[in-house]
GROMACS .gro file of C-alpha atoms in nm:
model
   77
    1UNK     CA    1  -5.094   7.399  -0.665
    2UNK     CA    2  -5.031   7.582  -0.956
    3UNK     CA    3  -5.419   7.637  -1.056
    4UNK     CA    4  -5.443   7.932  -0.736
    5UNK     CA    5  -5.125   8.077  -0.845
    6UNK     CA    6  -5.248   8.132  -1.226
    7UNK     CA    7  -5.567   8.229  -1.096
    8UNK     CA    8  -5.440   8.519  -0.868
    9UNK     CA    9  -5.250   8.623  -1.150
   10UNK     CA   10  -5.517   8.667  -1.414
   11UNK     CA   11  -5.766   8.837  -1.121
   12UNK     CA   12  -5.475   9.107  -1.056
   13UNK     CA   13  -5.448   9.161  -1.406
   14UNK     CA   14  -5.818   9.201  -1.423
   15UNK     CA   15  -5.861   9.441  -1.154
   16UNK     CA   16  -5.548   9.617  -1.209
   17UNK     CA   17  -5.587   9.977  -1.119
   18UNK     CA   18  -5.988   9.928  -1.087
   19UNK     CA   19  -5.970   9.822  -0.713
   20UNK     CA   20  -5.777   9.991  -0.441
   21UNK     CA   21  -5.716   9.752  -0.151
   22UNK     CA   22  -5.451   9.721   0.104
   23UNK     CA   23  -5.286   9.421  -0.011
   24UNK     CA   24  -4.992   9.483   0.217
   25UNK     CA   25  -5.240   9.415   0.517
   26UNK     CA   26  -5.389   9.104   0.416
   27UNK     CA   27  -5.063   8.970   0.292
   28UNK     CA   28  -4.894   9.077   0.669
   29UNK     CA   29  -5.200   8.907   0.840
   30UNK     CA   30  -5.186   8.574   0.599
   31UNK     CA   31  -4.797   8.552   0.657
   32UNK     CA   32  -4.858   8.574   1.038
   33UNK     CA   33  -5.108   8.344   1.073
   34UNK     CA   34  -4.887   8.069   0.844
   35UNK     CA   35  -4.618   8.119   1.091
   36UNK     CA   36  -4.871   8.047   1.400
   37UNK     CA   37  -5.007   7.750   1.230
   38UNK     CA   38  -4.653   7.652   1.156
   39UNK     CA   39  -4.562   7.699   1.503
   40UNK     CA   40  -4.875   7.531   1.659
   41UNK     CA   41  -4.790   7.176   1.412
   42UNK     CA   42  -4.444   7.201   1.524
   43UNK     CA   43  -4.510   7.202   1.889
   44UNK     CA   44  -4.733   6.938   1.812
   45UNK     CA   45  -4.469   6.689   1.703
   46UNK     CA   46  -4.365   6.471   1.968
   47UNK     CA   47  -3.979   6.463   1.976
   48UNK     CA   48  -3.703   6.440   2.250
   49UNK     CA   49  -3.603   6.838   2.215
   50UNK     CA   50  -3.305   6.829   2.446
   51UNK     CA   51  -3.134   6.555   2.275
   52UNK     CA   52  -3.184   6.712   1.932
   53UNK     CA   53  -3.041   7.094   2.076
   54UNK     CA   54  -2.729   6.914   2.242
   55UNK     CA   55  -2.723   6.742   1.918
   56UNK     CA   56  -2.773   7.026   1.758
   57UNK     CA   57  -2.481   7.225   1.973
   58UNK     CA   58  -2.254   6.958   1.997
   59UNK     CA   59  -2.227   6.993   1.583
   60UNK     CA   60  -2.191   7.369   1.563
   61UNK     CA   61  -1.926   7.387   1.847
   62UNK     CA   62  -1.705   7.110   1.692
   63UNK     CA   63  -1.766   7.249   1.311
   64UNK     CA   64  -1.653   7.559   1.478
   65UNK     CA   65  -1.352   7.446   1.651
   66UNK     CA   66  -1.272   7.222   1.322
   67UNK     CA   67  -1.293   7.572   1.103
   68UNK     CA   68  -1.082   7.738   1.335
   69UNK     CA   69  -0.822   7.481   1.349
   70UNK     CA   70  -0.788   7.420   0.998
   71UNK     CA   71  -0.739   7.820   0.990
   72UNK     CA   72  -0.464   7.866   1.252
   73UNK     CA   73  -0.291   7.542   1.045
   74UNK     CA   74  -0.323   7.695   0.696
   75UNK     CA   75  -0.273   8.058   0.782
   76UNK     CA   76   0.055   8.166   0.673
   77UNK     CA   77   0.212   8.539   0.664
   0.00000   0.00000   0.00000
């Protein structure tokens, strides 16, 4: 994993100022491609999404209700 990073740093230092290339466009395309592939992988996993969604919503709501309740109990003017 670290070898491509080190190799990229070495190549970057070697071509610094010599090559004019739009690296921002390349990085944007690469990032969008990675996000697409992550979405495809997540969509391929067989899980009961509605069950997980209901657990997530329940956890979020109980957290908010608990926080608001505790804030009202602890509030002092």
